[in-house]
PDB file of C-alpha atoms in Angstrom:
ATOM      1  CA  UNK L   1       0.246  -0.050  -0.528  1.00 91.00           C
ATOM      2  CA  UNK L   2       1.349   3.575  -0.933  1.00 97.00           C
ATOM      3  CA  UNK L   3      -0.176   5.914   1.014  1.00 98.00           C
ATOM      4  CA  UNK L   4      -0.389  10.103  -1.360  1.00 98.00           C
ATOM      5  CA  UNK L   5      -1.175  12.763   0.984  1.00 98.00           C
ATOM      6  CA  UNK L   6      -2.444  15.543  -1.064  1.00 98.00           C
ATOM      7  CA  UNK L   7      -1.609  19.212  -0.632  1.00 98.00           C
ATOM      8  CA  UNK L   8      -2.910  22.264  -1.790  1.00 98.00           C
ATOM      9  CA  UNK L   9      -0.673  24.532  -1.386  1.00 98.00           C
ATOM     10  CA  UNK L  10      -2.110  28.395   0.733  1.00 98.00           C
ATOM     11  CA  UNK L  11      -3.620  31.311   0.075  1.00 97.00           C
ATOM     12  CA  UNK L  12      -1.906  33.996  -2.113  1.00 97.00           C
ATOM     13  CA  UNK L  13      -3.363  37.378  -2.984  1.00 95.00           C
ATOM     14  CA  UNK L  14      -4.838  36.248  -6.536  1.00 94.00           C
ATOM     15  CA  UNK L  15      -6.645  32.864  -5.355  1.00 93.00           C
ATOM     16  CA  UNK L  16     -10.132  33.573  -6.028  1.00 87.00           C
ATOM     17  CA  UNK L  17     -10.668  35.932  -7.853  1.00 90.00           C
ATOM     18  CA  UNK L  18      -8.131  35.764 -10.277  1.00 94.00           C
ATOM     19  CA  UNK L  19      -7.263  32.777 -12.791  1.00 96.00           C
ATOM     20  CA  UNK L  20      -3.421  32.769 -11.670  1.00 96.00           C
ATOM     21  CA  UNK L  21      -2.616  29.466 -13.981  1.00 97.00           C
ATOM     22  CA  UNK L  22       1.127  29.428 -14.167  1.00 97.00           C
ATOM     23  CA  UNK L  23       1.428  32.897 -13.665  1.00 96.00           C
ATOM     24  CA  UNK L  24       5.259  33.571 -12.393  1.00 95.00           C
ATOM     25  CA  UNK L  25       6.238  34.853  -9.322  1.00 96.00           C
ATOM     26  CA  UNK L  26       2.812  33.735  -7.439  1.00 97.00           C
ATOM     27  CA  UNK L  27       3.822  33.802  -3.726  1.00 98.00           C
ATOM     28  CA  UNK L  28       1.850  32.709  -0.416  1.00 98.00           C
ATOM     29  CA  UNK L  29       0.677  36.034   0.796  1.00 98.00           C
ATOM     30  CA  UNK L  30       0.592  36.295   5.044  1.00 98.00           C
ATOM     31  CA  UNK L  31      -2.056  33.838   5.346  1.00 97.00           C
ATOM     32  CA  UNK L  32      -0.832  31.293   2.798  1.00 98.00           C
ATOM     33  CA  UNK L  33       2.218  31.079   5.077  1.00 98.00           C
ATOM     34  CA  UNK L  34      -0.082  30.375   8.037  1.00 97.00           C
ATOM     35  CA  UNK L  35      -1.792  28.462   6.795  1.00 97.00           C
ATOM     36  CA  UNK L  36       1.047  26.729   4.934  1.00 97.00           C
ATOM     37  CA  UNK L  37       3.022  26.424   8.967  1.00 97.00           C
ATOM     38  CA  UNK L  38      -0.150  24.950  10.769  1.00 97.00           C
ATOM     39  CA  UNK L  39       0.051  22.176   8.144  1.00 97.00           C
ATOM     40  CA  UNK L  40       3.394  21.182   8.736  1.00 97.00           C
ATOM     41  CA  UNK L  41       2.228  21.901  12.296  1.00 96.00           C
ATOM     42  CA  UNK L  42      -0.010  18.655  11.759  1.00 95.00           C
ATOM     43  CA  UNK L  43       1.843  16.815   9.729  1.00 96.00           C
ATOM     44  CA  UNK L  44       4.689  16.533  11.690  1.00 95.00           C
ATOM     45  CA  UNK L  45       3.991  13.082  13.157  1.00 94.00           C
ATOM     46  CA  UNK L  46       3.997  11.882   9.943  1.00 95.00           C
ATOM     47  CA  UNK L  47       7.416   9.639   9.134  1.00 96.00           C
ATOM     48  CA  UNK L  48       7.188  11.361   5.018  1.00 97.00           C
ATOM     49  CA  UNK L  49       9.693   8.763   2.371  1.00 97.00           C
ATOM     50  CA  UNK L  50       9.478  12.188   0.462  1.00 98.00           C
ATOM     51  CA  UNK L  51       7.380  15.377  -0.696  1.00 98.00           C
ATOM     52  CA  UNK L  52       7.796  16.346  -4.394  1.00 98.00           C
ATOM     53  CA  UNK L  53       5.940  19.697  -5.829  1.00 98.00           C
ATOM     54  CA  UNK L  54       5.055  21.481  -8.640  1.00 98.00           C
ATOM     55  CA  UNK L  55       7.194  24.180 -10.106  1.00 98.00           C
ATOM     56  CA  UNK L  56       5.854  26.511  -9.288  1.00 98.00           C
ATOM     57  CA  UNK L  57       6.451  28.914  -6.297  1.00 98.00           C
ATOM     58  CA  UNK L  58       3.205  28.945  -3.738  1.00 98.00           C
ATOM     59  CA  UNK L  59       3.350  24.988  -4.330  1.00 98.00           C
ATOM     60  CA  UNK L  60       7.399  25.442  -3.812  1.00 98.00           C
ATOM     61  CA  UNK L  61       6.716  27.677  -0.983  1.00 98.00           C
ATOM     62  CA  UNK L  62       4.237  25.741   0.441  1.00 98.00           C
ATOM     63  CA  UNK L  63       5.591  22.305   0.583  1.00 98.00           C
ATOM     64  CA  UNK L  64       9.145  24.023   2.149  1.00 98.00           C
ATOM     65  CA  UNK L  65       7.730  24.653   5.246  1.00 98.00           C
ATOM     66  CA  UNK L  66       5.766  21.154   5.027  1.00 98.00           C
ATOM     67  CA  UNK L  67       9.947  20.186   4.799  1.00 97.00           C
ATOM     68  CA  UNK L  68      11.294  22.135   7.138  1.00 95.00           C
ATOM     69  CA  UNK L  69      13.431  20.619  10.009  1.00 91.00           C
ATOM     70  CA  UNK L  70      12.396  17.548   8.473  1.00 95.00           C
ATOM     71  CA  UNK L  71      16.202  14.495   6.376  1.00 92.00           C
ATOM     72  CA  UNK L  72      14.430  15.806   3.390  1.00 92.00           C
ATOM     73  CA  UNK L  73      14.766  17.728   0.131  1.00 92.00           C
ATOM     74  CA  UNK L  74      12.069  18.936  -2.001  1.00 96.00           C
ATOM     75  CA  UNK L  75      11.851  16.786  -5.136  1.00 98.00           C
ATOM     76  CA  UNK L  76       9.962  19.343  -8.020  1.00 98.00           C
ATOM     77  CA  UNK L  77       7.884  17.244 -10.254  1.00 98.00           C
ATOM     78  CA  UNK L  78       6.592  19.631 -13.413  1.00 98.00           C
ATOM     79  CA  UNK L  79       3.663  16.687 -14.769  1.00 98.00           C
ATOM     80  CA  UNK L  80       2.238  18.615 -11.446  1.00 98.00           C
ATOM     81  CA  UNK L  81       1.833  22.083 -12.282  1.00 98.00           C
ATOM     82  CA  UNK L  82      -1.182  23.910 -12.901  1.00 98.00           C
ATOM     83  CA  UNK L  83      -2.819  23.425 -16.141  1.00 98.00           C
ATOM     84  CA  UNK L  84      -1.834  25.309 -18.623  1.00 98.00           C
ATOM     85  CA  UNK L  85      -4.801  27.463 -18.839  1.00 98.00           C
ATOM     86  CA  UNK L  86      -3.241  29.263 -21.671  1.00 98.00           C
ATOM     87  CA  UNK L  87      -5.299  32.667 -23.163  1.00 98.00           C
ATOM     88  CA  UNK L  88      -7.337  32.521 -19.499  1.00 97.00           C
ATOM     89  CA  UNK L  89      -4.417  32.839 -18.083  1.00 97.00           C
ATOM     90  CA  UNK L  90      -4.490  36.119 -15.122  1.00 96.00           C
ATOM     91  CA  UNK L  91      -8.623  36.772 -16.214  1.00 96.00           C
ATOM     92  CA  UNK L  92     -10.734  37.324 -13.724  1.00 96.00           C
ATOM     93  CA  UNK L  93     -13.035  34.447 -12.841  1.00 94.00           C
ATOM     94  CA  UNK L  94     -15.591  36.589 -12.967  1.00 94.00           C
ATOM     95  CA  UNK L  95     -15.281  37.375 -16.282  1.00 96.00           C
ATOM     96  CA  UNK L  96     -13.863  34.360 -17.643  1.00 96.00           C
ATOM     97  CA  UNK L  97     -18.088  32.874 -16.057  1.00 95.00           C
ATOM     98  CA  UNK L  98     -18.671  34.900 -19.386  1.00 96.00           C
ATOM     99  CA  UNK L  99     -17.004  33.062 -21.854  1.00 96.00           C
ATOM    100  CA  UNK L 100     -18.919  30.624 -24.033  1.00 96.00           C
ATOM    101  CA  UNK L 101     -16.224  28.094 -23.047  1.00 97.00           C
ATOM    102  CA  UNK L 102     -16.931  27.982 -18.840  1.00 96.00           C
ATOM    103  CA  UNK L 103     -19.694  25.881 -19.396  1.00 96.00           C
ATOM    104  CA  UNK L 104     -17.805  23.195 -21.028  1.00 97.00           C
ATOM    105  CA  UNK L 105     -15.639  23.824 -17.942  1.00 96.00           C
ATOM    106  CA  UNK L 106     -18.486  22.927 -16.269  1.00 94.00           C
ATOM    107  CA  UNK L 107     -20.740  20.582 -16.837  1.00 95.00           C
ATOM    108  CA  UNK L 108     -17.862  17.968 -19.285  1.00 97.00           C
ATOM    109  CA  UNK L 109     -14.624  18.933 -19.005  1.00 97.00           C
ATOM    110  CA  UNK L 110     -13.219  15.670 -20.924  1.00 97.00           C
ATOM    111  CA  UNK L 111     -14.274  18.040 -23.444  1.00 97.00           C
ATOM    112  CA  UNK L 112     -12.770  21.607 -22.575  1.00 97.00           C
ATOM    113  CA  UNK L 113      -8.971  22.469 -24.755  1.00 98.00           C
ATOM    114  CA  UNK L 114      -8.195  26.379 -23.143  1.00 98.00           C
ATOM    115  CA  UNK L 115      -7.380  28.454 -25.456  1.00 98.00           C
ATOM    116  CA  UNK L 116      -3.678  28.184 -25.974  1.00 98.00           C
ATOM    117  CA  UNK L 117      -3.676  26.474 -23.423  1.00 98.00           C
ATOM    118  CA  UNK L 118      -4.009  22.705 -22.306  1.00 98.00           C
ATOM    119  CA  UNK L 119      -6.997  19.550 -22.901  1.00 98.00           C
ATOM    120  CA  UNK L 120      -8.671  19.300 -18.586  1.00 98.00           C
ATOM    121  CA  UNK L 121      -8.066  15.729 -19.885  1.00 98.00           C
ATOM    122  CA  UNK L 122      -3.890  16.014 -20.605  1.00 98.00           C
ATOM    123  CA  UNK L 123      -3.457  17.078 -17.442  1.00 98.00           C
ATOM    124  CA  UNK L 124      -5.293  14.450 -15.693  1.00 98.00           C
ATOM    125  CA  UNK L 125      -3.219  12.111 -17.619  1.00 98.00           C
ATOM    126  CA  UNK L 126      -0.336  13.202 -16.586  1.00 98.00           C
ATOM    127  CA  UNK L 127      -0.373  13.893 -12.914  1.00 98.00           C
ATOM    128  CA  UNK L 128      -2.605  10.097 -12.962  1.00 98.00           C
ATOM    129  CA  UNK L 129       1.397   8.831 -14.383  1.00 98.00           C
ATOM    130  CA  UNK L 130       2.965  10.325 -12.291  1.00 98.00           C
ATOM    131  CA  UNK L 131       1.413   9.275  -8.999  1.00 98.00           C
ATOM    132  CA  UNK L 132       1.631   6.080 -10.410  1.00 98.00           C
ATOM    133  CA  UNK L 133       4.914   6.574 -11.524  1.00 98.00           C
ATOM    134  CA  UNK L 134       6.047   7.676  -7.626  1.00 98.00           C
ATOM    135  CA  UNK L 135       4.264   5.351  -6.395  1.00 98.00           C
ATOM    136  CA  UNK L 136       6.150   2.456  -8.028  1.00 97.00           C
ATOM    137  CA  UNK L 137       9.943   3.951  -7.584  1.00 97.00           C
ATOM    138  CA  UNK L 138       8.934   4.771  -3.282  1.00 97.00           C
ATOM    139  CA  UNK L 139       7.451   0.930  -3.276  1.00 96.00           C
ATOM    140  CA  UNK L 140       4.042   0.267  -1.672  1.00 93.00           C
ATOM    141  CA  UNK L 141       5.595   0.654   1.314  1.00 94.00           C
ATOM    142  CA  UNK L 142       5.928   4.535   0.975  1.00 97.00           C
ATOM    143  CA  UNK L 143       4.108   7.411   2.285  1.00 98.00           C
ATOM    144  CA  UNK L 144       4.794  10.674   0.891  1.00 98.00           C
ATOM    145  CA  UNK L 145       3.387  14.011  -0.353  1.00 98.00           C
ATOM    146  CA  UNK L 146       2.357  16.530  -3.321  1.00 98.00           C
ATOM    147  CA  UNK L 147       1.755  19.740  -3.392  1.00 98.00           C
ATOM    148  CA  UNK L 148       0.276  20.912  -6.756  1.00 98.00           C
ATOM    149  CA  UNK L 149      -3.296  22.540  -7.177  1.00 98.00           C
ATOM    150  CA  UNK L 150      -6.848  22.409  -7.152  1.00 97.00           C
ATOM    151  CA  UNK L 151      -7.880  21.024 -10.941  1.00 97.00           C
ATOM    152  CA  UNK L 152      -4.963  18.570 -10.230  1.00 98.00           C
ATOM    153  CA  UNK L 153      -5.706  17.514  -7.433  1.00 98.00           C
ATOM    154  CA  UNK L 154      -9.473  17.080  -7.811  1.00 98.00           C
ATOM    155  CA  UNK L 155      -8.586  15.136 -10.983  1.00 98.00           C
ATOM    156  CA  UNK L 156      -6.592  12.569  -9.490  1.00 98.00           C
ATOM    157  CA  UNK L 157      -9.103  12.290  -7.223  1.00 98.00           C
ATOM    158  CA  UNK L 158     -11.437  11.250  -9.899  1.00 98.00           C
ATOM    159  CA  UNK L 159      -9.003   8.589 -10.839  1.00 98.00           C
ATOM    160  CA  UNK L 160      -8.711   6.641  -7.439  1.00 98.00           C
ATOM    161  CA  UNK L 161     -12.411   6.715  -7.548  1.00 98.00           C
ATOM    162  CA  UNK L 162     -13.633   5.981 -10.352  1.00 97.00           C
ATOM    163  CA  UNK L 163     -15.392   8.592 -11.820  1.00 97.00           C
ATOM    164  CA  UNK L 164     -15.283  10.514 -14.941  1.00 97.00           C
ATOM    165  CA  UNK L 165     -13.602  13.166 -15.580  1.00 98.00           C
ATOM    166  CA  UNK L 166     -17.007  15.145 -15.911  1.00 97.00           C
ATOM    167  CA  UNK L 167     -17.438  14.831 -11.958  1.00 97.00           C
ATOM    168  CA  UNK L 168     -14.686  15.910 -11.270  1.00 96.00           C
ATOM    169  CA  UNK L 169     -16.546  19.319 -10.353  1.00 96.00           C
ATOM    170  CA  UNK L 170     -18.582  17.492  -7.908  1.00 96.00           C
ATOM    171  CA  UNK L 171     -15.035  17.338  -5.715  1.00 96.00           C
ATOM    172  CA  UNK L 172     -13.493  20.574  -3.513  1.00 95.00           C
ATOM    173  CA  UNK L 173      -9.944  21.117  -3.163  1.00 97.00           C
ATOM    174  CA  UNK L 174      -9.559  24.267  -0.941  1.00 95.00           C
ATOM    175  CA  UNK L 175      -6.390  26.661  -0.221  1.00 96.00           C
ATOM    176  CA  UNK L 176      -3.920  24.080   2.530  1.00 97.00           C
ATOM    177  CA  UNK L 177      -6.223  21.488   2.272  1.00 97.00           C
ATOM    178  CA  UNK L 178      -5.090  18.157   2.810  1.00 97.00           C
ATOM    179  CA  UNK L 179      -6.293  14.674   0.300  1.00 98.00           C
ATOM    180  CA  UNK L 180      -5.393  11.752   1.172  1.00 98.00           C
ATOM    181  CA  UNK L 181      -5.176   8.177  -1.457  1.00 98.00           C
ATOM    182  CA  UNK L 182      -3.813   4.861  -0.203  1.00 98.00           C
ATOM    183  CA  UNK L 183      -3.260   2.899  -3.763  1.00 98.00           C
ATOM    184  CA  UNK L 184      -3.367  -1.233  -2.642  1.00 95.00           C
ATOM    185  CA  UNK L 185      -2.965  -4.020  -4.912  1.00 92.00           C
ATOM    186  CA  UNK L 186      -6.541  -4.057  -5.614  1.00 93.00           C
ATOM    187  CA  UNK L 187      -7.983  -0.267  -6.114  1.00 95.00           C
ATOM    188  CA  UNK L 188      -7.019   3.050  -4.728  1.00 97.00           C
ATOM    189  CA  UNK L 189      -9.214   3.785  -1.083  1.00 97.00           C
ATOM    190  CA  UNK L 190      -9.534   7.984  -0.431  1.00 98.00           C
ATOM    191  CA  UNK L 191      -9.150   8.456   2.592  1.00 96.00           C
ATOM    192  CA  UNK L 192      -8.902  11.947   2.609  1.00 95.00           C
ATOM    193  CA  UNK L 193     -10.928  15.063   1.054  1.00 96.00           C
ATOM    194  CA  UNK L 194     -10.215  19.104   1.818  1.00 96.00           C
ATOM    195  CA  UNK L 195      -9.189  17.723   5.155  1.00 95.00           C
ATOM    196  CA  UNK L 196      -8.396  21.091   6.761  1.00 90.00           C
ATOM    197  CA  UNK L 197      -7.941  20.235  10.182  1.00 84.00           C
ATOM    198  CA  UNK L 198      -8.221  17.285  12.954  1.00 70.00           C
ATOM    199  CA  UNK L 199      -5.195  14.922  13.557  1.00 73.00           C
ATOM    200  CA  UNK L 200      -2.607  13.066  11.234  1.00 77.00           C
ATOM    201  CA  UNK L 201      -2.092   9.891  13.712  1.00 73.00           C
ATOM    202  CA  UNK L 202      -4.360   7.242  11.707  1.00 67.00           C
ATOM    203  CA  UNK L 203      -2.987   8.724   8.267  1.00 75.00           C
ATOM    204  CA  UNK L 204       0.211   6.123   9.292  1.00 74.00           C
ATOM    205  CA  UNK L 205       0.390   2.767   7.151  1.00 72.00           C
ATOM    206  CA  UNK L 206      -0.922   0.010   9.779  1.00 61.00           C
ATOM    207  CA  UNK L 207       1.265  -2.761   8.521  1.00 55.00           C
ATOM    208  CA  UNK L 208       0.063  -4.773  11.475  1.00 43.00           C
ATOM    209  CA  UNK L 209      -2.876  -5.085   9.627  1.00 39.00           C
ATOM    210  CA  UNK L 210      -1.769  -7.845   7.127  1.00 39.00           C
ATOM    211  CA  UNK L 211      -3.309  -7.213   3.520  1.00 39.00           C
ATOM    212  CA  UNK L 212      -4.959 -10.409   3.489  1.00 38.00           C
ATOM    213  CA  UNK L 213      -6.370 -10.685   6.423  1.00 36.00           C
ATOM    214  CA  UNK L 214      -8.998  -7.700   5.469  1.00 34.00           C
ATOM    215  CA  UNK L 215      -9.639  -9.419   2.007  1.00 36.00           C
ATOM    216  CA  UNK L 216      -6.855  -7.231   0.303  1.00 36.00           C
ATOM    217  CA  UNK L 217      -8.612  -4.225   1.844  1.00 35.00           C
ATOM    218  CA  UNK L 218      -6.877  -3.277   4.815  1.00 33.00           C
ATOM    219  CA  UNK L 219      -9.292   0.368   4.861  1.00 32.00           C
ATOM    220  CA  UNK L 220      -7.834   1.957   8.287  1.00 33.00           C
ATOM    221  CA  UNK L 221     -18.237  23.881  -3.160  1.00 34.00           C
ATOM    222  CA  UNK L 222     -18.905  25.582  -5.872  1.00 35.00           C
ATOM    223  CA  UNK L 223     -18.903  26.618  -9.488  1.00 42.00           C
ATOM    224  CA  UNK L 224     -16.040  25.642  -9.316  1.00 46.00           C
ATOM    225  CA  UNK L 225     -14.661  25.547 -12.683  1.00 48.00           C
ATOM    226  CA  UNK L 226     -11.196  26.639 -12.785  1.00 62.00           C
ATOM    227  CA  UNK L 227      -8.888  26.740 -10.677  1.00 63.00           C
ATOM    228  CA  UNK L 228      -9.225  24.330  -8.604  1.00 59.00           C
ATOM    229  CA  UNK L 229     -12.249  26.502  -7.011  1.00 56.00           C
ATOM    230  CA  UNK L 230     -12.456  30.205  -5.853  1.00 46.00           C
ATOM    231  CA  UNK L 231     -12.517  29.665  -2.148  1.00 51.00           C
ATOM    232  CA  UNK L 232     -10.525  32.036   0.485  1.00 47.00           C
ATOM    233  CA  UNK L 233     -10.417  29.986   3.590  1.00 44.00           C
TER     234      UNK L 233
END
């Protein structure tokens, strides 16, 4: 069993009103730094085998807060980068909501291709492939963390739940939230979704319960069009 902790970056000045996308130089604001520090303290009891981040600053800063004090160096994987929103990047969400493509993103995201950017289906494909490769690389006893972006995390969760990508807008991923998936030989299990508080001790691997003894299963918001949701808290 490999346990993956999916963390969305903390708040920035653009989170909510503007689709930051891959805009360079978008850093955590004071609220985001506080969120990252609080999450790092929550996760301190967990031993991590790797900390992986999107290359964008807001994710690297969130991951760095979690890595601080651990004997781990943060690794960058571009496959966890934000969706390439192309010409939508940097535009206010209020304006984007008037675009015809907005309704496609809401109701049929598997068909959405951002002008001058990526298709949502491509985002899911690269992110899921990255998770599977990290699972194989780290092994079935590993617990590792990936810091990424709302839409990327939602796409990974949809895959884990066996949902069509067109259902991924039903998933919420708030800033600095924790989503946890445990991959077993049988199927993935969603252990936490959009968790913004609480203990994490029960996320440690339960090696004392043989997988075969549990049937191979060792069970231990809003109109969020793009950017993972417009959550500001």
